[in-house]
């Protein structure tokens, strides 16, 4: 996989989807943060079903904290790991109110200090809410990057490191959205849909299927 081929792959993905964004529903950095915390080991569709009812009731750190753990659980009980997520979200809301003036910090260290927020979640918030050229590597991006040979690595951190190194600056803000969507709908885990893939001729996956 050379840089010319990488550039063409990313150019095609951009042409196909010039303004990509997350499939999570949100209207503020706070709503995005909560949605991403809830999305761990859950689908965006499932999270949206819960937050579509939750956010009209509580969409600030103060109002969500006021629900309490048990109150929040009623809205998110359809999402996996909802017990621990409820505790993390309520504690995150408390910290946002007490330490950050109820504002989601545009700072990696401050974000990663919040309960339920790791590097991937921080990357999503920094990228999607604040426009940082960060790349949040999830299972879809890990699979697509390794399968196509766009950026190979043994774990998500290595793939992130490689993507940040080889993806040209003009694509960095949007690349993680393109790769997630490509992995979710085309380069799927069990049987990739190579026949309908816009980058099939550039992909270096050896076991392509029709």
Tab-separated table of C-alpha atoms in Angstrom:
chain	number	residue	atom	x	y	z
A	1	UNK	CA	0.000	0.000	0.000
A	2	UNK	CA	1.747	3.159	-1.198
A	3	UNK	CA	0.832	6.786	-0.570
A	4	UNK	CA	-0.641	7.254	-4.067
A	5	UNK	CA	-3.035	4.373	-3.519
A	6	UNK	CA	-3.964	5.643	-0.047
A	7	UNK	CA	-4.674	9.085	-1.486
A	8	UNK	CA	-6.950	7.624	-4.141
A	9	UNK	CA	-8.825	5.502	-1.575
A	10	UNK	CA	-9.457	8.533	0.627
A	11	UNK	CA	-10.350	10.718	-2.359
A	12	UNK	CA	-13.033	8.239	-3.436
A	13	UNK	CA	-14.442	7.971	0.078
A	14	UNK	CA	-14.586	11.773	0.250
A	15	UNK	CA	-16.262	12.076	-3.153
A	16	UNK	CA	-18.849	9.511	-2.074
A	17	UNK	CA	-19.539	11.289	1.256
A	18	UNK	CA	-18.162	14.860	1.344
A	19	UNK	CA	-19.491	15.766	4.810
A	20	UNK	CA	-19.555	12.634	6.944
A	21	UNK	CA	-20.538	12.658	10.599
A	22	UNK	CA	-21.448	10.279	13.381
A	23	UNK	CA	-24.733	8.367	13.230
A	24	UNK	CA	-25.334	9.187	16.893
A	25	UNK	CA	-28.017	11.841	17.417
A	26	UNK	CA	-26.759	14.927	19.265
A	27	UNK	CA	-27.162	18.696	19.254
A	28	UNK	CA	-24.373	19.787	21.624
A	29	UNK	CA	-20.940	18.628	22.791
A	30	UNK	CA	-22.543	17.420	26.036
A	31	UNK	CA	-25.138	15.304	24.230
A	32	UNK	CA	-22.382	13.865	22.015
A	33	UNK	CA	-20.241	13.000	25.042
A	34	UNK	CA	-23.119	11.166	26.745
A	35	UNK	CA	-24.103	9.358	23.547
A	36	UNK	CA	-20.544	8.149	22.975
A	37	UNK	CA	-20.215	6.933	26.584
A	38	UNK	CA	-23.471	5.008	26.135
A	39	UNK	CA	-22.374	3.574	22.776
A	40	UNK	CA	-19.620	1.325	24.177
A	41	UNK	CA	-20.477	-2.257	23.166
A	42	UNK	CA	-23.841	-1.008	21.852
A	43	UNK	CA	-25.192	0.053	18.462
A	44	UNK	CA	-25.738	3.671	17.459
A	45	UNK	CA	-29.350	2.767	16.620
A	46	UNK	CA	-29.915	1.429	20.133
A	47	UNK	CA	-28.296	4.463	21.740
A	48	UNK	CA	-30.367	6.848	19.611
A	49	UNK	CA	-33.609	5.154	20.671
A	50	UNK	CA	-32.676	5.806	24.305
A	51	UNK	CA	-31.288	9.328	23.923
A	52	UNK	CA	-34.225	10.450	21.763
A	53	UNK	CA	-36.288	10.093	24.959
A	54	UNK	CA	-33.554	11.100	27.415
A	55	UNK	CA	-32.263	14.345	25.875
A	56	UNK	CA	-35.631	16.170	25.754
A	57	UNK	CA	-35.805	15.597	29.532
A	58	UNK	CA	-32.137	16.106	30.423
A	59	UNK	CA	-29.599	17.631	28.050
A	60	UNK	CA	-27.295	19.512	30.437
A	61	UNK	CA	-24.946	18.212	33.123
A	62	UNK	CA	-27.181	19.718	35.834
A	63	UNK	CA	-30.460	18.276	34.553
A	64	UNK	CA	-28.969	14.850	33.902
A	65	UNK	CA	-27.269	14.741	37.290
A	66	UNK	CA	-30.620	15.609	38.871
A	67	UNK	CA	-32.091	12.382	37.468
A	68	UNK	CA	-29.755	10.358	39.668
A	69	UNK	CA	-28.467	6.900	38.811
A	70	UNK	CA	-31.854	5.194	39.184
A	71	UNK	CA	-33.667	7.881	37.212
A	72	UNK	CA	-31.164	7.676	34.373
A	73	UNK	CA	-31.402	3.879	34.261
A	74	UNK	CA	-35.069	4.131	33.297
A	75	UNK	CA	-34.034	5.838	30.057
A	76	UNK	CA	-31.008	3.685	29.187
A	77	UNK	CA	-32.027	0.223	30.456
A	78	UNK	CA	-32.332	-1.059	26.868
A	79	UNK	CA	-28.593	-0.426	26.324
A	80	UNK	CA	-25.957	-2.990	27.252
A	81	UNK	CA	-24.008	-2.408	30.490
A	82	UNK	CA	-26.589	0.224	31.503
A	83	UNK	CA	-25.919	-0.152	35.246
A	84	UNK	CA	-22.254	0.823	35.049
A	85	UNK	CA	-22.938	3.394	32.331
A	86	UNK	CA	-25.557	5.117	34.496
A	87	UNK	CA	-23.048	5.454	37.348
A	88	UNK	CA	-20.359	6.768	34.997
A	89	UNK	CA	-22.672	9.300	33.351
A	90	UNK	CA	-23.980	10.702	36.649
A	91	UNK	CA	-20.451	10.998	38.021
A	92	UNK	CA	-19.282	12.604	34.762
A	93	UNK	CA	-22.093	15.160	35.057
A	94	UNK	CA	-21.033	15.981	38.622
A	95	UNK	CA	-17.435	16.546	37.525
A	96	UNK	CA	-18.510	18.710	34.574
A	97	UNK	CA	-20.584	20.917	36.897
A	98	UNK	CA	-18.009	21.165	39.697
A	99	UNK	CA	-14.762	21.331	37.729
A	100	UNK	CA	-15.611	22.602	34.246
A	101	UNK	CA	-18.460	25.062	34.672
A	102	UNK	CA	-20.910	22.593	33.088
A	103	UNK	CA	-18.971	22.771	29.816
A	104	UNK	CA	-17.418	19.789	28.022
A	105	UNK	CA	-13.675	20.543	28.041
A	106	UNK	CA	-11.845	20.757	24.728
A	107	UNK	CA	-8.889	19.008	26.309
A	108	UNK	CA	-7.824	15.378	25.984
A	109	UNK	CA	-6.528	14.910	29.522
A	110	UNK	CA	-9.634	16.475	31.069
A	111	UNK	CA	-11.910	14.311	28.914
A	112	UNK	CA	-10.030	11.103	29.690
A	113	UNK	CA	-10.292	11.900	33.411
A	114	UNK	CA	-14.092	11.574	33.176
A	115	UNK	CA	-15.632	8.219	34.215
A	116	UNK	CA	-16.420	6.020	31.222
A	117	UNK	CA	-14.247	8.082	28.880
A	118	UNK	CA	-11.183	6.460	27.350
A	119	UNK	CA	-8.946	7.499	24.480
A	120	UNK	CA	-11.447	6.431	21.801
A	121	UNK	CA	-14.341	8.399	23.339
A	122	UNK	CA	-12.112	11.447	23.831
A	123	UNK	CA	-11.045	11.209	20.177
A	124	UNK	CA	-14.672	11.109	18.995
A	125	UNK	CA	-15.621	14.162	21.075
A	126	UNK	CA	-12.536	16.160	20.072
A	127	UNK	CA	-13.095	15.309	16.415
A	128	UNK	CA	-16.866	15.544	16.063
A	129	UNK	CA	-17.637	18.324	18.538
A	130	UNK	CA	-14.503	20.437	18.118
A	131	UNK	CA	-13.109	19.551	14.687
A	132	UNK	CA	-9.781	18.128	15.845
A	133	UNK	CA	-7.939	15.866	13.340
A	134	UNK	CA	-8.136	12.903	15.719
A	135	UNK	CA	-8.891	9.339	14.637
A	136	UNK	CA	-10.974	7.183	16.967
A	137	UNK	CA	-10.241	3.562	16.109
A	138	UNK	CA	-13.124	1.188	16.818
A	139	UNK	CA	-13.626	-2.404	15.640
A	140	UNK	CA	-14.811	-1.243	12.191
A	141	UNK	CA	-11.808	1.023	11.603
A	142	UNK	CA	-9.430	-1.622	12.951
A	143	UNK	CA	-10.867	-4.201	10.527
A	144	UNK	CA	-10.996	-1.931	7.460
A	145	UNK	CA	-7.512	-0.513	8.034
A	146	UNK	CA	-5.947	-3.949	8.373
A	147	UNK	CA	-8.032	-5.686	5.701
A	148	UNK	CA	-7.407	-3.070	2.997
A	149	UNK	CA	-3.832	-2.593	4.276
A	150	UNK	CA	-4.502	1.145	4.472
A	151	UNK	CA	-2.869	1.162	7.920
A	152	UNK	CA	-1.951	-2.117	9.555
A	153	UNK	CA	-1.483	-2.685	13.281
A	154	UNK	CA	-1.861	-5.416	15.902
A	155	UNK	CA	-4.133	-3.349	18.141
A	156	UNK	CA	-6.277	-0.208	17.993
A	157	UNK	CA	-3.503	2.018	19.335
A	158	UNK	CA	-1.076	0.865	16.634
A	159	UNK	CA	-3.682	1.382	13.908
A	160	UNK	CA	-4.426	4.876	15.230
A	161	UNK	CA	-0.713	5.669	15.281
A	162	UNK	CA	-0.281	4.432	11.698
A	163	UNK	CA	-3.361	6.266	10.384
A	164	UNK	CA	-2.195	9.530	11.940
A	165	UNK	CA	1.144	8.992	10.209
A	166	UNK	CA	-0.041	8.014	6.712
A	167	UNK	CA	-3.345	9.898	6.239
A	168	UNK	CA	-2.741	13.280	4.540
A	169	UNK	CA	-3.806	16.329	6.557
A	170	UNK	CA	-6.697	17.193	4.220
A	171	UNK	CA	-8.454	13.920	5.114
A	172	UNK	CA	-7.704	13.650	8.835
A	173	UNK	CA	-10.816	15.349	10.233
A	174	UNK	CA	-13.177	13.086	8.279
A	175	UNK	CA	-11.296	9.801	7.851
A	176	UNK	CA	-12.612	8.043	10.940
A	177	UNK	CA	-16.215	8.660	9.855
A	178	UNK	CA	-15.532	7.303	6.365
A	179	UNK	CA	-13.853	4.175	7.693
A	180	UNK	CA	-16.541	3.489	10.316
A	181	UNK	CA	-19.308	3.786	7.739
A	182	UNK	CA	-17.354	1.700	5.229
A	183	UNK	CA	-16.873	-1.023	7.837
A	184	UNK	CA	-20.479	-0.839	8.997
A	185	UNK	CA	-22.128	-1.099	5.572
A	186	UNK	CA	-19.631	-2.418	2.995
A	187	UNK	CA	-16.502	-3.969	4.474
A	188	UNK	CA	-18.536	-5.921	7.020
A	189	UNK	CA	-16.962	-8.471	9.337
A	190	UNK	CA	-18.179	-11.863	8.156
A	191	UNK	CA	-18.540	-11.388	4.412
A	192	UNK	CA	-17.358	-8.078	2.963
A	193	UNK	CA	-19.462	-6.721	0.103
A	194	UNK	CA	-16.534	-6.402	-2.262
A	195	UNK	CA	-18.714	-6.373	-5.384
A	196	UNK	CA	-20.325	-3.085	-4.350
A	197	UNK	CA	-17.189	-1.489	-2.885
A	198	UNK	CA	-15.981	1.789	-4.408
A	199	UNK	CA	-12.353	1.030	-3.487
A	200	UNK	CA	-12.263	-2.685	-4.384
A	201	UNK	CA	-9.621	-2.231	-7.101
A	202	UNK	CA	-7.340	-0.386	-4.648
A	203	UNK	CA	-7.871	-2.672	-1.652
A	204	UNK	CA	-5.131	-5.231	-0.954
A	205	UNK	CA	-7.365	-7.781	0.817
A	206	UNK	CA	-6.420	-11.212	-0.601
A	207	UNK	CA	-9.728	-13.020	-0.002
A	208	UNK	CA	-12.145	-10.760	-1.840
A	209	UNK	CA	-15.699	-11.992	-2.412
A	210	UNK	CA	-18.238	-11.162	-5.111
